[in-house]
Tab-separated table of C-alpha atoms and ligand atoms in Angstrom:
chain	number	residue	atom	x	y	z
A	1	MET	CA	0.000	0.000	0.000
A	2	THR	CA	1.514	3.362	-1.000
A	3	ASN	CA	0.718	6.483	0.967
A	4	THR	CA	1.467	10.084	0.106
A	5	LYS	CA	4.576	10.115	2.279
A	6	GLU	CA	5.932	7.139	0.347
A	7	ILE	CA	5.153	8.885	-2.916
A	8	ALA	CA	7.056	11.870	-1.579
A	9	SER	CA	10.023	9.790	-0.491
A	10	GLU	CA	10.150	8.079	-3.887
A	11	GLY	CA	10.328	11.606	-5.250
A	12	LEU	CA	8.375	12.975	-8.188
A	13	SER	CA	9.216	11.289	-11.465
A	14	ARG	CA	11.038	13.406	-14.031
A	15	ARG	CA	7.818	13.563	-16.067
A	16	SER	CA	5.871	14.784	-13.071
A	17	VAL	CA	8.402	17.510	-12.389
A	18	LEU	CA	8.122	18.647	-16.006
A	19	LEU	CA	4.342	18.577	-15.774
A	20	ALA	CA	4.426	20.528	-12.527
A	21	GLY	CA	6.573	23.134	-14.267
A	22	ALA	CA	4.118	23.299	-17.172
A	23	ALA	CA	1.183	23.583	-14.792
A	24	ALA	CA	2.883	26.390	-12.889
A	25	GLY	CA	3.427	28.206	-16.205
A	26	VAL	CA	-0.254	27.901	-17.060
A	27	LEU	CA	-1.187	29.047	-13.576
A	28	SER	CA	0.793	32.252	-13.757
A	29	ALA	CA	-0.525	32.878	-17.270
A	30	CYS	CA	-4.162	32.891	-16.248
A	31	GLY	CA	-4.085	35.687	-13.702
A	32	ARG	CA	-7.422	37.463	-13.347
A	33	LYS	CA	-9.120	40.135	-11.254
A	34	GLY	CA	-9.731	38.870	-7.732
A	35	GLY	CA	-7.145	36.072	-8.071
A	36	ARG	CA	-6.541	33.381	-10.620
A	37	ALA	CA	-8.981	30.670	-11.646
A	38	PHE	CA	-8.512	27.227	-10.096
A	39	LEU	CA	-6.642	25.058	-12.563
A	40	SER	CA	-8.274	21.654	-13.035
A	41	SER	CA	-7.344	18.566	-15.040
A	42	ASP	CA	-9.405	15.879	-16.777
A	43	THR	CA	-8.393	13.013	-19.035
A	44	HIS	CA	-11.599	13.259	-21.075
A	45	PRO	CA	-12.411	15.590	-24.004
A	46	PRO	CA	-14.202	18.939	-23.434
A	47	ASP	CA	-17.717	17.623	-24.184
A	48	TYR	CA	-17.474	14.615	-21.823
A	49	PRO	CA	-19.895	14.807	-18.848
A	50	THR	CA	-17.141	14.970	-16.203
A	51	VAL	CA	-15.681	18.033	-17.942
A	52	THR	CA	-18.995	19.785	-18.550
A	53	ALA	CA	-19.947	19.126	-14.904
A	54	VAL	CA	-16.846	20.991	-13.705
A	55	ASP	CA	-17.701	23.749	-16.224
A	56	GLU	CA	-21.125	23.928	-14.564
A	57	MET	CA	-19.470	24.122	-11.147
A	58	ALA	CA	-17.322	26.987	-12.497
A	59	ARG	CA	-20.446	28.760	-13.768
A	60	LEU	CA	-22.090	28.445	-10.351
A	61	LEU	CA	-18.977	29.771	-8.617
A	62	ARG	CA	-18.733	32.772	-10.947
A	63	GLU	CA	-22.415	33.504	-10.504
A	64	ARG	CA	-22.248	33.244	-6.710
A	65	THR	CA	-19.057	35.304	-6.277
A	66	ASP	CA	-19.530	37.896	-9.013
A	67	GLY	CA	-16.720	36.271	-10.991
A	68	ARG	CA	-14.218	36.222	-8.124
A	69	LEU	CA	-13.969	32.392	-8.016
A	70	ASP	CA	-13.640	30.464	-11.254
A	71	ILE	CA	-12.214	27.192	-12.657
A	72	LYS	CA	-10.241	26.613	-15.830
A	73	THR	CA	-10.221	22.964	-16.891
A	74	TYR	CA	-7.493	21.484	-19.056
A	75	ALA	CA	-9.339	18.584	-20.679
A	76	GLY	CA	-8.226	15.707	-22.873
A	77	GLY	CA	-5.310	14.747	-20.644
A	78	GLN	CA	-3.332	17.832	-21.760
A	79	LEU	CA	-1.553	18.020	-18.424
A	80	GLY	CA	-0.771	14.296	-18.202
A	81	SER	CA	-2.206	10.999	-17.021
A	82	GLU	CA	-4.476	10.708	-13.987
A	83	ARG	CA	-1.690	9.205	-11.890
A	84	ASP	CA	0.828	11.941	-12.743
A	85	THR	CA	-1.607	14.831	-12.399
A	86	LEU	CA	-2.843	13.420	-9.096
A	87	GLU	CA	0.704	13.522	-7.704
A	88	ILE	CA	0.971	17.111	-8.852
A	89	THR	CA	-2.368	17.929	-7.220
A	90	VAL	CA	-1.164	16.436	-3.918
A	91	PHE	CA	1.888	18.694	-4.065
A	92	GLY	CA	-0.145	21.780	-5.019
A	93	GLY	CA	1.013	22.217	-8.652
A	94	LEU	CA	-2.607	21.757	-9.738
A	95	ASP	CA	-5.651	23.049	-7.834
A	96	MET	CA	-8.243	20.471	-8.873
A	97	ASN	CA	-8.471	17.140	-10.597
A	98	ARG	CA	-11.316	14.929	-11.782
A	99	VAL	CA	-10.174	11.330	-11.675
A	100	ASN	CA	-11.553	7.840	-11.350
A	101	LEU	CA	-11.166	6.090	-7.992
A	102	ALA	CA	-8.596	3.694	-9.498
A	103	PRO	CA	-5.480	5.898	-9.147
A	104	LEU	CA	-6.522	6.690	-5.558
A	105	ASN	CA	-6.673	3.010	-4.587
A	106	ALA	CA	-2.930	2.910	-3.871
A	107	ILE	CA	-3.145	6.036	-1.720
A	108	GLU	CA	-6.247	5.387	0.383
A	109	PRO	CA	-7.665	1.918	1.175
A	110	VAL	CA	-11.316	3.008	1.582
A	111	THR	CA	-11.389	4.165	-2.060
A	112	THR	CA	-11.145	0.504	-3.082
A	113	ILE	CA	-14.587	-0.216	-1.624
A	114	PRO	CA	-16.778	1.429	-4.331
A	115	ALA	CA	-14.372	-0.007	-6.935
A	116	LEU	CA	-14.936	-3.637	-5.906
A	117	PRO	CA	-16.247	-5.889	-8.686
A	118	PHE	CA	-19.951	-6.754	-8.546
A	119	LEU	CA	-20.587	-4.652	-5.427
A	120	PHE	CA	-23.207	-2.184	-6.651
A	121	ARG	CA	-26.290	-3.818	-8.114
A	122	SER	CA	-27.077	-0.783	-10.266
A	123	ASN	CA	-26.109	2.810	-10.930
A	124	GLU	CA	-28.965	3.781	-8.575
A	125	HIS	CA	-27.445	1.718	-5.776
A	126	MET	CA	-24.083	3.445	-6.338
A	127	ARG	CA	-25.701	6.893	-6.320
A	128	GLN	CA	-27.644	6.180	-3.160
A	129	ALA	CA	-24.591	4.857	-1.293
A	130	LEU	CA	-22.407	7.798	-2.264
A	131	ASP	CA	-25.116	10.373	-1.509
A	132	SER	CA	-25.273	8.976	2.035
A	133	PRO	CA	-22.775	9.544	4.889
A	134	ILE	CA	-20.765	6.652	3.383
A	135	GLY	CA	-19.846	8.910	0.467
A	136	ASP	CA	-18.902	11.770	2.812
A	137	GLU	CA	-16.680	9.423	4.789
A	138	ILE	CA	-14.857	8.264	1.655
A	139	LEU	CA	-14.370	11.853	0.489
A	140	ALA	CA	-13.089	12.860	3.934
A	141	SER	CA	-10.596	9.960	3.944
A	142	LEU	CA	-8.603	11.833	1.304
A	143	THR	CA	-7.800	14.817	3.535
A	144	LYS	CA	-4.948	13.003	5.284
A	145	HIS	CA	-3.398	12.545	1.829
A	146	ASP	CA	-3.482	16.302	1.155
A	147	LEU	CA	-6.535	16.087	-1.097
A	148	ILE	CA	-9.999	17.495	-0.428
A	149	GLY	CA	-12.701	15.204	-1.821
A	150	LEU	CA	-15.388	17.516	-3.237
A	151	CYS	CA	-17.940	15.197	-4.851
A	152	PHE	CA	-18.526	11.996	-6.771
A	153	TYR	CA	-19.639	11.834	-10.386
A	154	ASP	CA	-21.095	8.888	-12.317
A	155	SER	CA	-18.994	6.541	-14.406
A	156	GLY	CA	-21.618	3.914	-15.231
A	157	ASP	CA	-20.708	0.281	-15.598
A	158	ARG	CA	-17.486	-1.027	-17.078
A	159	ASN	CA	-17.517	-3.807	-19.682
A	160	PHE	CA	-14.801	-5.702	-21.539
A	161	TYR	CA	-13.894	-4.981	-25.136
A	162	ASN	CA	-11.307	-6.603	-27.334
A	163	THR	CA	-9.936	-7.098	-30.830
A	164	LYS	CA	-10.457	-10.883	-31.000
A	165	ARG	CA	-13.802	-12.376	-30.019
A	166	PRO	CA	-16.928	-11.948	-27.916
A	167	ILE	CA	-16.534	-12.862	-24.264
A	168	TYR	CA	-19.336	-15.014	-22.870
A	169	THR	CA	-17.646	-16.790	-19.955
A	170	PRO	CA	-14.531	-16.179	-17.852
A	171	ALA	CA	-12.858	-18.995	-19.827
A	172	ASP	CA	-13.091	-16.833	-22.994
A	173	MET	CA	-10.684	-14.387	-21.356
A	174	LYS	CA	-7.947	-16.879	-20.671
A	175	GLY	CA	-4.584	-15.612	-21.904
A	176	MET	CA	-5.961	-12.300	-23.214
A	177	LYS	CA	-3.885	-9.191	-22.508
A	178	ILE	CA	-6.234	-6.656	-20.979
A	179	ARG	CA	-5.350	-3.034	-20.225
A	180	VAL	CA	-6.359	-1.745	-16.810
A	181	PRO	CA	-5.984	1.639	-15.086
A	182	ASN	CA	-3.038	1.966	-12.716
A	183	SER	CA	-4.507	0.122	-9.733
A	184	ASP	CA	-3.480	-3.153	-8.087
A	185	LEU	CA	-7.150	-3.896	-7.494
A	186	TYR	CA	-7.835	-3.832	-11.244
A	187	VAL	CA	-4.759	-5.994	-11.928
A	188	SER	CA	-6.069	-8.578	-9.462
A	189	MET	CA	-9.561	-8.515	-11.008
A	190	ILE	CA	-8.168	-9.380	-14.441
A	191	LYS	CA	-5.851	-12.052	-13.097
A	192	ALA	CA	-8.776	-13.612	-11.247
A	193	LEU	CA	-10.387	-14.173	-14.656
A	194	GLY	CA	-7.289	-15.915	-16.009
A	195	ALA	CA	-6.295	-13.002	-18.276
A	196	ASP	CA	-3.079	-10.932	-18.237
A	197	ALA	CA	-3.387	-7.395	-16.888
A	198	THR	CA	-1.404	-4.508	-18.377
A	199	PRO	CA	-1.725	-1.242	-16.419
A	200	MET	CA	-1.358	1.855	-18.612
A	201	SER	CA	-2.834	5.321	-18.904
A	202	LEU	CA	-5.997	5.832	-20.929
A	203	ALA	CA	-4.180	7.912	-23.541
A	204	GLU	CA	-1.990	4.949	-24.515
A	205	VAL	CA	-4.796	2.422	-25.047
A	206	TYR	CA	-5.721	3.130	-28.691
A	207	GLN	CA	-2.173	2.704	-29.970
A	208	ALA	CA	-1.590	-0.358	-27.771
A	209	LEU	CA	-4.678	-1.991	-29.321
A	210	VAL	CA	-3.514	-1.143	-32.849
A	211	GLN	CA	-0.057	-2.552	-32.206
A	212	GLY	CA	-1.365	-5.669	-30.485
A	213	VAL	CA	0.466	-4.823	-27.249
A	214	ILE	CA	-2.898	-5.522	-25.638
A	215	ASP	CA	-5.925	-7.490	-26.875
A	216	GLY	CA	-8.503	-5.471	-25.052
A	217	ALA	CA	-9.498	-3.227	-22.173
A	218	GLU	CA	-12.568	-2.463	-20.101
A	219	ASN	CA	-14.557	0.702	-19.735
A	220	ASN	CA	-17.994	2.327	-19.861
A	221	TRP	CA	-19.851	3.149	-23.106
A	222	PRO	CA	-18.860	6.848	-23.308
A	223	SER	CA	-15.113	6.174	-22.765
A	224	TYR	CA	-15.128	3.283	-25.255
A	225	GLU	CA	-16.679	5.679	-27.758
A	226	SER	CA	-14.810	8.928	-27.026
A	227	GLY	CA	-11.403	7.216	-27.070
A	228	ARG	CA	-12.439	5.610	-30.411
A	229	HIS	CA	-11.266	2.242	-29.061
A	230	PHE	CA	-14.250	0.618	-30.775
A	231	GLU	CA	-12.580	1.206	-34.149
A	232	VAL	CA	-9.917	-1.370	-33.335
A	233	ALA	CA	-11.604	-3.469	-30.640
A	234	PRO	CA	-15.180	-4.055	-31.876
A	235	TYR	CA	-16.240	-6.829	-29.465
A	236	TYR	CA	-18.001	-5.234	-26.471
A	237	SER	CA	-19.192	-7.783	-23.910
A	238	LEU	CA	-21.587	-6.588	-21.220
A	239	THR	CA	-20.029	-7.949	-18.034
A	240	HIS	CA	-20.993	-4.853	-15.954
A	241	HIS	CA	-18.210	-5.920	-13.580
A	242	VAL	CA	-17.547	-2.542	-11.920
A	243	ILE	CA	-19.745	0.505	-11.231
A	244	ALA	CA	-17.083	2.693	-9.581
A	245	PRO	CA	-17.680	6.454	-9.472
A	246	GLU	CA	-15.460	9.331	-10.542
A	247	VAL	CA	-14.273	11.804	-7.936
A	248	LEU	CA	-13.448	15.513	-8.021
A	249	VAL	CA	-10.607	16.502	-5.704
A	250	MET	CA	-8.900	19.733	-4.723
A	251	SER	CA	-5.342	20.181	-3.552
A	252	LYS	CA	-5.337	20.718	0.223
A	253	ARG	CA	-2.563	23.262	-0.204
A	254	ARG	CA	-4.884	25.444	-2.303
A	255	TRP	CA	-7.870	24.697	-0.078
A	256	ASP	CA	-6.040	25.845	3.040
A	257	LYS	CA	-5.430	29.228	1.444
A	258	LEU	CA	-9.174	29.820	0.972
A	259	SER	CA	-11.307	31.583	3.582
A	260	LYS	CA	-13.867	29.382	5.352
A	261	PRO	CA	-16.792	30.971	3.428
A	262	ASP	CA	-14.966	30.359	0.122
A	263	GLN	CA	-14.290	26.737	1.098
A	264	GLU	CA	-18.016	26.390	1.718
A	265	ARG	CA	-18.791	28.006	-1.675
A	266	VAL	CA	-16.447	25.595	-3.462
A	267	ARG	CA	-17.892	22.572	-1.692
A	268	GLN	CA	-21.469	23.651	-2.356
A	269	ALA	CA	-20.851	24.400	-6.042
A	270	ALA	CA	-19.280	20.946	-6.452
A	271	LYS	CA	-22.273	19.289	-4.795
A	272	ASP	CA	-24.667	21.352	-6.917
A	273	SER	CA	-22.921	20.181	-10.112
A	274	VAL	CA	-23.773	16.525	-9.350
A	275	PRO	CA	-27.430	16.489	-10.563
A	276	PHE	CA	-26.285	18.300	-13.735
A	277	MET	CA	-23.624	15.642	-14.253
A	278	ARG	CA	-26.025	12.750	-13.713
A	279	LYS	CA	-28.492	14.098	-16.242
A	280	HIS	CA	-25.771	14.562	-18.845
A	281	TRP	CA	-24.202	11.226	-17.966
A	282	ASP	CA	-27.405	9.293	-18.628
A	283	ALA	CA	-27.784	11.092	-21.966
A	284	ALA	CA	-24.123	10.451	-22.852
A	285	VAL	CA	-24.478	6.711	-22.209
A	286	ASP	CA	-27.552	6.527	-24.464
A	287	GLU	CA	-25.868	8.582	-27.148
A	288	ALA	CA	-22.628	6.544	-27.076
A	289	ARG	CA	-24.568	3.279	-27.193
A	290	SER	CA	-26.631	4.385	-30.226
A	291	LYS	CA	-23.570	5.703	-32.077
A	292	LEU	CA	-21.615	2.513	-31.465
A	293	LEU	CA	-24.442	0.210	-32.475
A	294	ALA	CA	-24.843	2.260	-35.662
A	295	ALA	CA	-21.078	1.968	-36.228
A	296	GLY	CA	-21.481	-1.816	-36.243
A	297	ILE	CA	-19.735	-2.909	-33.043
A	298	LYS	CA	-20.531	-6.426	-31.889
A	299	VAL	CA	-22.241	-6.272	-28.499
A	300	ASN	CA	-23.163	-9.302	-26.465
A	301	GLU	CA	-24.753	-9.990	-23.095
A	302	ILE	CA	-22.963	-12.593	-21.004
A	303	ALA	CA	-24.732	-15.844	-20.288
A	304	ASP	CA	-23.962	-16.107	-16.586
A	305	PRO	CA	-22.908	-12.932	-14.733
A	306	ALA	CA	-22.674	-14.986	-11.522
A	307	ALA	CA	-19.728	-16.895	-13.000
A	308	PHE	CA	-17.784	-13.628	-13.423
A	309	ALA	CA	-18.794	-12.458	-9.956
A	310	ALA	CA	-17.669	-15.744	-8.395
A	311	ALA	CA	-14.315	-15.713	-10.204
A	312	MET	CA	-13.631	-12.137	-9.073
A	313	ARG	CA	-14.897	-12.526	-5.523
A	314	PRO	CA	-11.500	-13.508	-3.977
A	315	VAL	CA	-10.388	-9.968	-4.802
A	316	TRP	CA	-12.716	-8.709	-2.064
A	317	ASN	CA	-10.847	-10.691	0.612
A	318	LYS	CA	-7.499	-9.493	-0.664
A	319	TYR	CA	-8.368	-5.775	-0.644
A	320	VAL	CA	-10.890	-5.448	2.167
A	321	VAL	CA	-8.665	-5.708	5.220
A	322	THR	CA	-9.197	-2.786	7.594
A	323	ASP	CA	-12.118	-2.523	10.031
A	324	GLU	CA	-13.181	0.728	8.370
A	325	GLN	CA	-13.293	-0.927	4.927
A	326	LYS	CA	-15.249	-3.884	6.314
A	327	ARG	CA	-17.818	-1.598	7.941
A	328	LEU	CA	-18.324	0.509	4.786
A	329	LEU	CA	-18.681	-2.614	2.668
A	330	LYS	CA	-21.295	-4.027	5.021
A	331	GLU	CA	-23.237	-0.756	5.018
A	332	ILE	CA	-23.250	-0.609	1.203
A	333	GLU	CA	-24.343	-4.224	0.879
A	334	ALA	CA	-27.100	-3.656	3.426
A	335	MET	CA	-28.744	-1.013	1.218
A	336	SER	CA	-31.120	-3.570	-0.174
A	337	GLU	CA	-33.992	-1.308	-1.147
A	338	VAL	CA	-32.488	0.000	-4.365
A	339	GLY	CA	-31.506	-1.501	-7.666
B	1	LIG	C1	-12.867	6.251	-17.421
B	1	LIG	C2	-12.741	7.279	-16.329
B	1	LIG	C3	-11.381	7.934	-16.382
B	1	LIG	C4	-10.282	6.897	-16.409
B	1	LIG	C5	-10.555	5.868	-17.458
B	1	LIG	C6	-9.506	4.767	-17.441
B	1	LIG	O1	-14.112	5.611	-17.318
B	1	LIG	O2	-13.693	8.279	-16.515
B	1	LIG	O3	-11.265	8.790	-15.294
B	1	LIG	O4	-10.158	6.292	-15.173
B	1	LIG	O5	-11.839	5.300	-17.315
B	1	LIG	O6	-9.866	3.618	-17.621
B	1	LIG	O7	-8.332	5.097	-17.298
């Protein structure tokens, strides 16, 4: 398990130092009346719902502070991968970052809970759990790592896609090389299915598929579409194995410089951007699905989801070890009324 101190003692990679320098350059370049805009990063393109949700948060902040507080998002991974930009955010070179939970798994054990395979029964179940005090507790767990967890956004369900064949059973995955985000939990999930896991950043996936470095990957409909991975990996198999949310974080260094009322404004604007995000997320999933079906991808349901769940279940025992994790897991499972 890596914590922020260990990251610090390993030192920032050369790439991260360069990125921090670039970020600092951008920061000084966007000076404005009443202070500079918060600089935020996102791996997705400008029209993706995570990016437009932060734009909405920026709009709310401007409106509520007469333009004094604002956010400038660098979308499309311009400032680097989620892992690199997260390091920079911890050290204060970036003010905000919208990332998946995966790169946080190595930093904070409780972030692995919503990322467990076959935990949430539906998107509704995920939303309800993270809207409850459970979500607040997970967001608050990031503070000791110098990050302020502002809110969760949707990421839908992740499914496998590949260049070779439809996947119907775990046995169909045997020997396949599957890209995963940089998270030990994801590596273990793929290994549990008998496939080989290759962690890499999202930006590298298209080329890796073309070159045959990997046979496939896994992601939600909008990411599969916006990264154009479907062009080279047309088999999309609906395993629905993970429904982990996205998270919006702020650097604690920047946060600590804000007045208490401004901290409250930032937190409230983030929370108020969530319904906007959900509405656009649902539309984006429908739109991506229709576009991809029209483009001729080969989609299949899996015969027996329970077989995938059973094969991946040992991962729960490996990653759920602390009392806090066990309690949160129990509470989420006990929410039986939804989904
Ligand atoms: C997407 C998520 C990104 C990133 C990506 C990945 O669904 O929105 O933040 O984590 O998956 O697989 O790297």
